[in-house]
Amino acid sequence: MTAVPTASEILSVVASRELAGKRTVFAGIGLPTLAASLAHLTVAPDLEIVYESGVCGAHPSHLPETIADAVLVTGAEAVLPMPALFGYVLQGGHIDVGFLGAAQIDRWGNLNSSVIGDWHSPKVRLPGPGGATEVMANSREVFVVMRRHEPRSFVDELDFCTSPGPDRALADGGKPSGLGVTRVITGLGILARGGPGEELRLVARHPGVTVEQVRAATGWPLEVAGDVPVIEPPGEAELRLLREDVDPERVYLR
Amino acid sequence: MPLPSPDKTMSLREAVAAFVRDGDTVALEGFTHLIPTAAGHEIIRQGRRDLTVVRMTADIVVDQLLAGGCVRTLVSSFVGNSSAGSLGELRRRIEHADPEPLEFQEYSHYGMICRYLAGAQRLPFYPLRSYAGSDLPRVNPAIRTVTSPYDGEQVAVVPPLNPDVTIIHAQRADRSGNTQIWGLTGVQAEAVFAAEKAIVVVEEIVPAEVVRSDPNRTVVPAHAVDAVVECPRGAHPSFAQGYYDRDNAFYRAWSGISKDRARLTAWMAEWVYGTAGHAEYVARLGDEHWAGLAVGEALSEPVNYGRRL
């Protein structure tokens, strides 16, 4: 009998299903790597996984520990210098789905990964944008995976906007090409929006989670889809692939 | 007879002494792969002050340069200990001005890349499709907007970056500085071409014929290089594809070391100030440690460059 799935396993499986039919995904390390690798084995066999370090079409022998792990390079289809990866691949419009994380997200899918508090004298200095500003601006759509769904991370107003979605970009005179964040997969459920002009709303919940619970965990008045179905729990096959093929040493499946 | 190529080899101590001055803008590049750590340690040993350090992913070596009191200004797009935790000294400087404030200029990755591209090509600015709606331009006045003279579009621009010196680590070079990198090539070539002077630190110096047997692998040609330094394992705790693996345990340990000022000071005393140079640092880590980072072979298929008959 399969062991009860962990939170990481549930998030990875749910995120992997969202990649059905996608062609190129820009993945970070951790849950996005697990989701992309699992999708490659299930719903998206033709998926090309692109890493910020310049690797396109990674075929790693072991689970990578960073986006620049040596195992991503050996056996890869291409390794590009950074101007090519960011300039041609990303800004050139070749990425279907970008995966991002953040410390804070607002109802429009704008993200903060720079500071908590005032930028000039922050309470907490976070790592900052990395390539997230570009992933948001240039991917066709963006998925966000957040383990913790709580009011201090799902905020009414960001302390700082590191990676603006298309609504903010448009209001600032920009010419955004992508949809911005379309899916936020959390420990409580899935928030979704179709694109510019739409707020994130609750579209699905994990088994045992109530709509009220999600509302209480969200720092803005959360819109709720008329019907909020319960997410299908990870299946035996998905869990077996994740545990035996994708992350057998349980590096990220803690 | 062709003229002999100039021999630019020197020791790391000589190269840093010759090309890194107090107050300089120093770029250290290498994206997770081939981080010039040994060069960073030598800058600390030589006690350089008031540097503007430029590094896209300001990670452990930057935390160490901060702890060594070398840095006044940091220019970066990512200030974290990779995915392994955070940088204690950097956070103390930014969050508490402890022991003194750090002037920090924040960009995104492509913003930094475009600064190098403008610098390398001696252009006045470089445009990119980022920053509209972001708070980054609000805290970084160097990020501006121009109107396209062709269709009137508003587009963000960043200024050129021309470091006084760029230092990179690479797998191999010949004695005149033709530098070969495989695996992740990052933004090293752009950072070298953008600089006034460039130091290349390599795992091994090889005969010119080795380089010329595979010219496509040369990322930086000799004319852009001022000093060539042989320094095996000089990228530790980062990695050199095909030579040694990343020391992931060290990355995880660093968050704890740097969070505690006393531990950090003790670490610096033992591993940087307490070693005469990188060879001693390598020896002190010990054979067993290096055996744990050893990698196996995965040779590329040879290519045929052809020759006229």
Coordinates of C-alpha atoms in Angstrom, one line a residue:
Chain A
M1 CA 0.0 0.0 0.0
T2 CA 1.3 3.5 -0.9
A3 CA 2.4 5.7 2.0
V4 CA 0.3 8.8 2.5
P5 CA 1.6 11.5 0.2
T6 CA 3.6 14.4 1.7
A7 CA 2.9 18.0 1.1
S8 CA 5.8 18.2 -1.4
E9 CA 4.6 15.2 -3.2
I10 CA 1.1 16.6 -3.5
L11 CA 2.4 20.0 -4.8
S12 CA 4.7 18.3 -7.3
V13 CA 2.0 16.0 -8.7
V14 CA -0.6 18.8 -8.9
A15 CA 1.9 21.1 -10.6
S16 CA 3.0 18.4 -13.0
R17 CA -0.6 17.9 -14.2
E18 CA -0.8 21.6 -15.1
L19 CA 2.0 21.1 -17.6
A20 CA -0.1 18.8 -19.9
G21 CA 0.5 19.8 -23.5
K22 CA 3.2 22.3 -22.8
R23 CA 6.3 22.3 -24.9
T24 CA 8.9 24.4 -23.0
V25 CA 9.2 25.0 -19.3
F26 CA 11.6 27.3 -17.5
A27 CA 12.2 25.5 -14.2
G28 CA 13.8 26.4 -11.0
I29 CA 15.2 23.9 -8.5
G30 CA 13.0 22.1 -6.0
L31 CA 9.3 21.6 -6.6
P32 CA 9.4 23.0 -10.1
T33 CA 12.1 20.5 -11.1
L34 CA 10.1 17.7 -9.6
A35 CA 6.9 18.8 -11.3
A36 CA 8.6 19.2 -14.7
S37 CA 10.4 15.9 -14.5
L38 CA 7.2 14.1 -13.5
A39 CA 5.3 15.8 -16.3
H40 CA 8.0 14.6 -18.7
L41 CA 7.2 11.0 -17.6
T42 CA 3.4 11.5 -17.7
V43 CA 1.4 14.3 -19.3
A44 CA 4.0 16.0 -21.3
P45 CA 6.5 13.6 -22.9
D46 CA 7.8 16.2 -25.3
L47 CA 8.5 18.7 -22.6
E48 CA 11.8 20.6 -23.0
I49 CA 13.1 21.7 -19.6
V50 CA 15.1 24.9 -19.7
Y51 CA 17.3 26.1 -16.8
E52 CA 18.3 29.7 -16.0
S53 CA 22.0 28.6 -16.1
G54 CA 21.8 28.1 -19.9
V55 CA 20.9 24.4 -20.1
C56 CA 18.2 23.5 -22.7
G57 CA 16.8 20.0 -22.9
A58 CA 18.3 18.6 -19.7
H59 CA 18.6 14.8 -19.4
P60 CA 20.2 14.5 -16.0
S61 CA 21.5 11.2 -14.6
H62 CA 20.8 12.4 -11.1
L63 CA 18.4 14.8 -9.5
P64 CA 20.0 18.3 -9.8
E65 CA 20.9 20.2 -6.6
T66 CA 21.0 23.6 -8.2
I67 CA 19.9 25.1 -11.5
A68 CA 23.5 24.9 -12.6
D69 CA 24.3 21.4 -11.4
A70 CA 26.9 19.5 -13.5
V71 CA 24.5 16.7 -14.0
L72 CA 22.2 19.1 -16.0
V73 CA 25.1 19.8 -18.4
T74 CA 26.3 16.3 -19.1
G75 CA 23.9 14.8 -21.7
A76 CA 22.0 18.0 -22.3
E77 CA 20.8 19.0 -25.7
A78 CA 22.3 22.5 -25.6
V79 CA 24.2 24.7 -23.2
L80 CA 23.9 28.4 -24.1
P81 CA 25.8 31.4 -22.9
M82 CA 23.7 33.8 -20.7
P83 CA 23.1 36.5 -23.3
A84 CA 21.6 33.8 -25.6
L85 CA 19.5 32.1 -22.9
F86 CA 18.0 35.4 -21.6
G87 CA 18.1 37.3 -24.8
Y88 CA 17.0 34.8 -27.5
V89 CA 15.3 32.0 -25.6
L90 CA 13.5 33.9 -22.9
Q91 CA 13.0 37.5 -24.3
G92 CA 12.7 36.0 -27.7
G93 CA 9.5 34.3 -26.6
H94 CA 10.4 30.6 -26.6
I95 CA 9.2 29.7 -23.1
D96 CA 5.6 28.4 -22.6
V97 CA 5.6 28.2 -18.9
G98 CA 7.9 29.8 -16.4
F99 CA 7.9 28.5 -12.8
L100 CA 8.5 31.1 -10.1
G101 CA 8.5 31.3 -6.3
A102 CA 8.3 34.4 -4.2
A103 CA 8.0 35.7 -0.7
Q104 CA 4.9 37.7 -1.5
I105 CA 2.2 37.5 -4.2
D106 CA -0.8 39.8 -4.7
R107 CA -4.2 39.3 -6.3
W108 CA -2.8 40.2 -9.8
G109 CA 0.1 37.8 -9.6
N110 CA 2.7 40.4 -9.0
L111 CA 5.7 39.0 -7.0
N112 CA 8.1 40.2 -4.4
S113 CA 11.4 38.3 -3.9
S114 CA 13.6 41.3 -2.8
V115 CA 12.8 42.6 0.7
I116 CA 10.3 42.4 3.5
G117 CA 9.9 46.0 4.7
D118 CA 11.4 49.1 3.1
W119 CA 14.0 48.4 0.4
H120 CA 16.4 50.9 1.9
S121 CA 16.3 49.5 5.4
P122 CA 14.6 46.1 5.1
K123 CA 13.5 43.9 7.9
V124 CA 14.6 40.9 5.8
R125 CA 16.8 41.1 2.8
L126 CA 15.8 38.3 0.4
P127 CA 17.9 37.0 -2.5
G128 CA 16.2 39.4 -5.0
P129 CA 15.1 39.0 -8.6
G130 CA 17.6 36.7 -10.2
G131 CA 15.9 36.1 -13.6
A132 CA 12.4 36.2 -12.2
T133 CA 11.7 39.7 -13.6
E134 CA 12.5 38.4 -17.0
V135 CA 10.7 35.1 -16.6
M136 CA 7.6 37.0 -15.6
A137 CA 7.9 39.5 -18.5
N138 CA 8.6 37.0 -21.2
S139 CA 7.1 33.6 -20.6
R140 CA 3.7 32.9 -22.2
E141 CA 2.4 32.2 -18.7
V142 CA 3.8 31.7 -15.2
F143 CA 3.1 29.1 -12.6
V144 CA 3.8 29.8 -8.9
V145 CA 4.3 27.1 -6.4
M146 CA 4.0 28.1 -2.7
R147 CA 4.2 25.6 0.1
R148 CA 2.8 28.1 2.6
H149 CA -0.5 29.7 2.0
E150 CA -0.9 32.4 4.6
P151 CA -1.8 36.1 4.8
R152 CA 1.8 37.3 5.2
S153 CA 2.7 35.8 1.8
F154 CA -0.6 36.3 0.0
V155 CA -0.8 40.0 0.5
D156 CA -3.1 42.9 -0.3
E157 CA -0.1 45.0 -1.1
L158 CA 3.5 43.9 -1.9
D159 CA 6.3 45.5 0.2
F160 CA 8.2 45.7 -3.1
C161 CA 7.4 44.5 -6.6
T162 CA 10.3 42.6 -8.0
S163 CA 8.5 40.9 -10.9
P164 CA 5.5 42.7 -12.2
G165 CA 2.7 40.9 -14.0
P166 CA 1.3 42.4 -17.2
D167 CA -1.3 44.6 -15.5
R168 CA 1.3 46.6 -13.6
A169 CA 3.6 46.6 -16.7
L170 CA 0.7 48.0 -18.9
A171 CA -0.1 50.7 -16.3
D172 CA 3.6 51.7 -16.4
G173 CA 3.7 52.1 -20.2
G174 CA 5.2 48.7 -20.9
K175 CA 4.2 46.3 -23.7
P176 CA 3.9 42.9 -21.9
S177 CA 3.7 39.9 -24.2
G178 CA 2.6 37.1 -21.7
L179 CA -0.3 36.4 -19.5
G180 CA 1.6 36.7 -16.2
V181 CA 0.7 34.3 -13.4
T182 CA -2.1 31.9 -14.4
R183 CA -1.8 29.3 -11.7
V184 CA -0.7 29.4 -8.1
I185 CA -0.4 26.0 -6.5
T186 CA -0.4 26.0 -2.7
G187 CA -0.7 23.8 0.2
L188 CA -4.5 24.6 0.3
G189 CA -5.5 24.6 -3.3
I190 CA -5.1 26.3 -6.7
L191 CA -5.7 29.9 -7.5
A192 CA -6.0 30.8 -11.1
R193 CA -6.5 33.8 -13.5
G194 CA -6.8 33.9 -17.3
G195 CA -4.5 36.9 -17.9
P196 CA -4.4 40.7 -17.8
G197 CA -7.4 42.3 -16.0
E198 CA -8.3 39.2 -14.0
E199 CA -7.7 38.7 -10.3
L200 CA -6.5 35.4 -9.0
R201 CA -9.5 33.3 -7.7
L202 CA -9.8 30.0 -6.0
V203 CA -10.6 27.3 -8.5
A204 CA -9.8 24.1 -6.6
R205 CA -9.0 22.9 -3.1
H206 CA -7.1 20.0 -1.6
P207 CA -9.2 17.2 0.1
G208 CA -10.2 18.3 3.6
V209 CA -9.7 22.0 2.9
T210 CA -12.7 24.4 3.1
V211 CA -13.2 27.5 1.0
E212 CA -13.4 29.5 4.2
Q213 CA -10.0 28.2 5.3
V214 CA -8.5 29.4 2.0
R215 CA -10.2 32.8 2.3
A216 CA -8.8 33.2 5.9
A217 CA -5.3 32.3 4.7
T218 CA -5.4 35.0 1.9
G219 CA -4.6 38.6 2.7
W220 CA -7.1 40.1 0.2
P221 CA -10.8 39.4 -0.3
L222 CA -10.4 36.3 -2.4
E223 CA -12.7 35.7 -5.3
V224 CA -14.0 32.2 -5.5
A225 CA -15.1 30.3 -8.6
G226 CA -18.7 29.3 -8.4
D227 CA -17.8 25.7 -8.0
V228 CA -14.6 24.8 -6.2
P229 CA -13.9 21.1 -6.9
V230 CA -11.7 19.0 -4.7
I231 CA -8.3 18.2 -6.3
E232 CA -7.8 14.6 -7.2
P233 CA -5.1 13.2 -4.8
P234 CA -1.9 11.9 -6.3
G235 CA -2.4 8.5 -7.9
E236 CA -0.4 5.4 -7.3
A237 CA 1.4 5.7 -10.7
E238 CA 2.3 9.4 -10.2
L239 CA 3.6 8.7 -6.7
R240 CA 5.6 5.7 -7.8
L241 CA 7.3 7.7 -10.6
L242 CA 8.0 10.6 -8.3
R243 CA 9.5 8.4 -5.6
E244 CA 11.3 5.8 -7.6
D245 CA 12.4 7.7 -10.8
V246 CA 12.4 11.4 -10.2
D247 CA 13.7 11.8 -6.6
P248 CA 14.6 8.4 -5.2
E249 CA 17.0 9.9 -2.6
R250 CA 14.2 12.2 -1.4
V251 CA 16.3 15.4 -1.8
Y252 CA 13.2 17.6 -2.3
L253 CA 10.5 15.1 -1.2
R254 CA 11.2 15.8 2.4
Chain B
M1 CA 58.2 32.3 -38.5
P2 CA 55.2 33.6 -36.5
L3 CA 56.0 36.0 -33.7
P4 CA 56.0 34.2 -30.3
S5 CA 52.8 34.8 -28.3
P6 CA 53.4 36.8 -25.2
D7 CA 53.5 34.7 -22.0
K8 CA 51.1 36.3 -19.5
T9 CA 51.4 33.6 -16.8
M10 CA 51.9 34.8 -13.2
S11 CA 51.0 33.7 -9.7
L12 CA 47.6 34.6 -8.2
R13 CA 49.4 36.8 -5.7
E14 CA 51.2 38.7 -8.5
A15 CA 48.1 39.1 -10.6
V16 CA 46.0 40.5 -7.8
A17 CA 48.8 42.8 -6.7
A18 CA 49.3 44.0 -10.2
F19 CA 45.7 44.5 -11.3
V20 CA 43.4 45.1 -8.3
R21 CA 43.7 48.4 -6.6
D22 CA 41.9 50.0 -3.7
G23 CA 38.7 51.6 -4.9
D24 CA 38.5 49.6 -8.1
T25 CA 35.4 48.2 -9.7
V26 CA 36.0 44.4 -9.8
A27 CA 33.8 42.0 -11.6
L28 CA 33.9 38.3 -10.5
E29 CA 31.8 36.2 -12.8
G30 CA 30.9 32.5 -13.1
F31 CA 27.3 31.4 -12.8
T32 CA 27.4 28.7 -10.1
H33 CA 30.0 27.0 -12.3
L34 CA 33.6 28.2 -12.2
I35 CA 33.3 30.9 -9.5
P36 CA 36.7 32.6 -9.0
T37 CA 36.8 31.9 -5.2
A38 CA 40.6 31.6 -5.0
A39 CA 41.0 35.0 -6.5
G40 CA 38.4 36.4 -4.0
H41 CA 40.4 35.0 -1.1
E42 CA 43.7 36.5 -2.5
I43 CA 42.0 39.9 -2.7
I44 CA 41.0 39.5 1.0
R45 CA 44.6 38.4 2.0
Q46 CA 46.0 41.4 0.2
G47 CA 43.6 43.7 2.2
R48 CA 42.0 45.6 -0.7
R49 CA 39.5 48.3 0.4
D50 CA 36.6 50.3 -1.0
L51 CA 36.0 48.0 -3.9
T52 CA 32.8 48.0 -6.0
V53 CA 32.2 44.3 -6.5
V54 CA 30.1 43.3 -9.5
R55 CA 28.7 39.8 -9.5
M56 CA 25.4 38.6 -10.9
T57 CA 24.9 35.9 -8.3
A58 CA 26.5 37.4 -5.2
D59 CA 27.0 34.3 -3.1
I60 CA 29.6 32.8 -0.8
V61 CA 32.7 34.6 -2.2
V62 CA 30.9 37.9 -2.0
D63 CA 29.9 37.2 1.7
Q64 CA 33.6 36.5 2.3
L65 CA 34.8 39.7 0.6
L66 CA 32.3 41.6 2.7
A67 CA 33.5 39.9 5.9
G68 CA 37.1 40.8 4.8
G69 CA 36.1 44.5 4.8
C70 CA 37.0 44.8 1.1
V71 CA 33.6 46.1 -0.3
R72 CA 32.0 49.5 -0.3
T73 CA 29.5 48.9 -3.1
L74 CA 27.8 45.7 -4.4
V75 CA 26.2 45.5 -7.9
S76 CA 24.2 42.3 -8.3
S77 CA 21.0 40.6 -9.3
F78 CA 20.9 37.8 -6.8
V79 CA 22.2 38.0 -3.2
G80 CA 21.7 34.6 -1.7
N81 CA 23.5 31.4 -0.9
S82 CA 22.2 29.6 -4.0
S83 CA 19.3 27.5 -2.9
A84 CA 21.1 26.4 0.3
G85 CA 20.3 29.3 2.6
S86 CA 21.4 32.9 3.1
L87 CA 24.5 35.1 3.4
G88 CA 25.0 36.2 7.0
E89 CA 27.5 39.0 6.5
L90 CA 25.5 40.5 3.6
R91 CA 22.3 40.5 5.6
R92 CA 24.0 42.2 8.5
R93 CA 25.4 44.9 6.3
I94 CA 22.1 45.5 4.5
E95 CA 19.6 45.0 7.3
H96 CA 21.5 46.5 10.2
A97 CA 24.4 48.5 8.6
D98 CA 26.6 46.2 10.7
P99 CA 29.5 46.9 10.9
E100 CA 28.9 49.5 8.3
P101 CA 26.3 50.2 5.5
L102 CA 26.6 48.6 2.1
E103 CA 25.8 50.5 -1.0
F104 CA 23.8 48.1 -3.0
Q105 CA 22.7 48.4 -6.6
E106 CA 20.0 45.9 -7.5
Y107 CA 19.3 44.7 -11.1
S108 CA 17.7 41.5 -12.5
H109 CA 19.8 38.9 -14.2
Y110 CA 19.2 40.2 -17.8
G111 CA 19.7 43.8 -16.6
M112 CA 23.2 42.7 -15.5
I113 CA 23.9 40.8 -18.7
C114 CA 22.8 43.8 -20.8
R115 CA 25.1 46.1 -18.7
Y116 CA 28.0 43.8 -19.7
L117 CA 26.9 43.7 -23.3
A118 CA 26.8 47.5 -23.5
G119 CA 30.2 47.6 -21.7
A120 CA 31.8 45.0 -23.9
Q121 CA 30.7 46.9 -27.0
R122 CA 31.3 50.4 -25.7
L123 CA 27.7 51.3 -26.2
P124 CA 26.0 54.1 -24.1
F125 CA 23.2 51.8 -23.0
Y126 CA 21.4 48.6 -23.7
P127 CA 17.6 48.0 -24.1
L128 CA 15.6 45.2 -22.6
R129 CA 12.0 44.1 -22.1
S130 CA 12.0 44.2 -18.3
Y131 CA 11.2 46.6 -15.5
A132 CA 7.9 48.1 -16.7
G133 CA 5.8 48.0 -13.5
S134 CA 8.7 46.9 -11.3
D135 CA 9.8 48.8 -8.2
L136 CA 13.5 48.2 -9.2
P137 CA 13.8 51.4 -11.2
R138 CA 12.4 53.3 -8.1
V139 CA 15.3 52.2 -6.0
N140 CA 17.9 52.1 -8.8
P141 CA 17.9 55.4 -10.8
A142 CA 20.4 53.9 -13.3
I143 CA 17.5 51.9 -14.8
R144 CA 15.8 54.3 -17.1
T145 CA 13.4 54.3 -20.1
V146 CA 13.9 55.6 -23.6
T147 CA 11.6 56.0 -26.5
S148 CA 12.3 53.9 -29.6
P149 CA 13.2 56.2 -32.5
Y150 CA 11.5 53.7 -34.8
D151 CA 8.1 53.0 -33.4
G152 CA 7.8 55.2 -30.3
E153 CA 7.8 52.2 -27.9
Q154 CA 8.9 52.9 -24.3
V155 CA 11.7 50.5 -23.5
A156 CA 13.9 50.1 -20.4
V157 CA 17.6 50.6 -20.7
V158 CA 20.6 50.0 -18.4
P159 CA 24.0 51.7 -18.5
P160 CA 27.2 50.1 -19.6
L161 CA 29.4 48.3 -17.1
N162 CA 33.2 48.7 -17.6
P163 CA 35.0 47.1 -14.6
D164 CA 38.5 48.2 -13.9
V165 CA 39.3 44.4 -13.8
T166 CA 37.3 41.3 -14.4
I167 CA 38.4 38.0 -12.9
I168 CA 37.0 34.7 -14.2
H169 CA 37.9 31.1 -13.5
A170 CA 38.1 28.6 -16.4
Q171 CA 39.1 25.0 -17.1
R172 CA 42.2 25.7 -19.2
A173 CA 44.1 28.3 -21.2
D174 CA 47.4 28.6 -23.0
R175 CA 50.2 30.8 -21.7
S176 CA 49.0 33.8 -23.7
G177 CA 45.4 33.7 -22.4
N178 CA 43.3 31.8 -25.0
T179 CA 40.8 30.5 -22.5
Q180 CA 38.6 27.5 -23.0
I181 CA 35.4 26.8 -21.0
W182 CA 32.9 24.0 -21.4
G183 CA 29.7 23.4 -19.6
L184 CA 28.0 26.5 -18.4
T185 CA 29.7 29.5 -20.0
G186 CA 27.6 32.1 -18.3
V187 CA 28.5 35.7 -18.9
Q188 CA 32.2 35.4 -18.5
A189 CA 33.2 36.4 -22.1
E190 CA 31.1 39.6 -21.9
A191 CA 32.5 40.5 -18.4
V192 CA 36.0 40.1 -19.7
F193 CA 35.5 42.1 -22.9
A194 CA 33.7 44.9 -20.8
A195 CA 36.7 45.3 -18.5
E196 CA 39.8 47.4 -18.8
K197 CA 42.0 44.5 -17.5
A198 CA 41.2 40.8 -17.2
I199 CA 42.7 38.0 -15.1
V200 CA 41.9 34.4 -16.1
V201 CA 42.5 31.8 -13.4
V202 CA 42.5 28.2 -14.8
E203 CA 42.6 24.6 -13.6
E204 CA 45.5 24.0 -16.0
I205 CA 47.7 25.8 -18.4
V206 CA 47.9 23.7 -21.6
P207 CA 50.1 23.9 -24.7
A208 CA 48.9 26.2 -27.5
E209 CA 48.4 23.2 -29.7
V210 CA 45.7 21.8 -27.3
V211 CA 43.7 25.1 -27.6
R212 CA 44.2 25.2 -31.4
S213 CA 42.9 21.6 -31.8
D214 CA 39.4 22.9 -30.7
P215 CA 39.1 26.7 -31.3
N216 CA 35.3 26.7 -30.9
R217 CA 35.8 25.9 -27.2
T218 CA 37.8 29.1 -26.7
V219 CA 35.4 31.5 -25.0
V220 CA 37.9 34.3 -24.5
P221 CA 40.7 35.0 -26.9
A222 CA 44.2 36.0 -25.7
H223 CA 43.9 39.6 -26.8
A224 CA 41.3 40.3 -24.1
V225 CA 43.4 38.8 -21.3
D226 CA 46.1 40.4 -19.3
A227 CA 47.1 37.7 -16.8
V228 CA 46.9 33.9 -16.8
V229 CA 47.0 32.1 -13.5
E230 CA 47.2 28.4 -13.0
C231 CA 45.3 27.5 -9.8
P232 CA 43.9 24.0 -9.6
R233 CA 40.6 23.7 -7.6
G234 CA 40.4 27.5 -7.5
A235 CA 36.6 27.5 -7.9
H236 CA 35.9 25.5 -4.7
P237 CA 33.2 25.3 -3.3
S238 CA 31.8 25.8 -6.8
F239 CA 32.7 23.3 -9.5
A240 CA 34.7 22.9 -12.7
Q241 CA 32.8 20.7 -15.2
G242 CA 34.9 17.6 -15.8
Y243 CA 37.4 18.4 -13.0
Y244 CA 35.5 18.3 -9.7
D245 CA 32.0 18.6 -8.4
R246 CA 30.2 21.3 -6.5
D247 CA 30.7 21.0 -2.7
N248 CA 27.0 21.1 -1.8
A249 CA 27.7 20.3 1.8
F250 CA 29.9 23.4 2.1
Y251 CA 27.1 25.6 0.6
R252 CA 24.7 24.2 3.2
A253 CA 27.2 24.8 6.0
W254 CA 27.9 28.3 5.0
S255 CA 24.5 29.7 6.1
G256 CA 25.4 28.6 9.7
I257 CA 29.0 29.8 9.6
S258 CA 28.1 33.2 8.3
K259 CA 25.1 33.8 10.5
D260 CA 27.3 33.8 13.5
R261 CA 30.0 36.6 13.4
A262 CA 32.3 34.7 15.7
R263 CA 32.2 31.5 13.6
L264 CA 32.7 33.6 10.4
T265 CA 35.7 35.3 11.9
A266 CA 37.2 32.0 13.0
W267 CA 36.5 30.5 9.5
M268 CA 38.2 33.5 7.8
A269 CA 41.2 33.3 10.1
E270 CA 41.7 29.6 9.4
W271 CA 40.9 29.3 5.7
V272 CA 41.8 32.7 4.2
Y273 CA 44.2 34.7 6.4
G274 CA 45.6 31.4 7.8
T275 CA 46.6 30.1 4.4
A276 CA 49.5 31.5 2.4
G277 CA 47.6 30.8 -0.8
H278 CA 45.1 28.6 -2.5
A279 CA 47.5 25.6 -2.6
E280 CA 47.5 25.5 1.2
Y281 CA 43.7 25.8 1.3
V282 CA 43.4 22.9 -1.1
A283 CA 45.9 20.8 1.0
R284 CA 44.1 21.6 4.2
L285 CA 40.8 20.4 2.9
G286 CA 42.6 17.0 2.4
D287 CA 42.6 14.2 0.0
E288 CA 39.5 12.5 1.4
H289 CA 37.5 15.7 0.9
W290 CA 38.6 16.0 -2.7
A291 CA 37.9 12.3 -3.4
G292 CA 34.3 13.1 -2.4
L293 CA 34.1 15.7 -5.1
A294 CA 35.7 13.6 -7.8
V295 CA 33.9 13.1 -11.1
G296 CA 33.9 10.4 -13.7
E297 CA 34.6 10.7 -17.4
A298 CA 32.0 11.7 -19.9
L299 CA 34.0 12.5 -23.1
S300 CA 32.5 14.4 -26.0
E301 CA 32.7 12.8 -29.4
P302 CA 35.6 14.4 -31.4
V303 CA 34.7 16.7 -34.2
N304 CA 36.4 17.0 -37.5
Y305 CA 37.6 20.5 -38.3
G306 CA 39.1 19.3 -41.5
R307 CA 42.2 20.4 -43.3
R308 CA 43.0 21.5 -46.8
L309 CA 44.7 18.7 -48.7

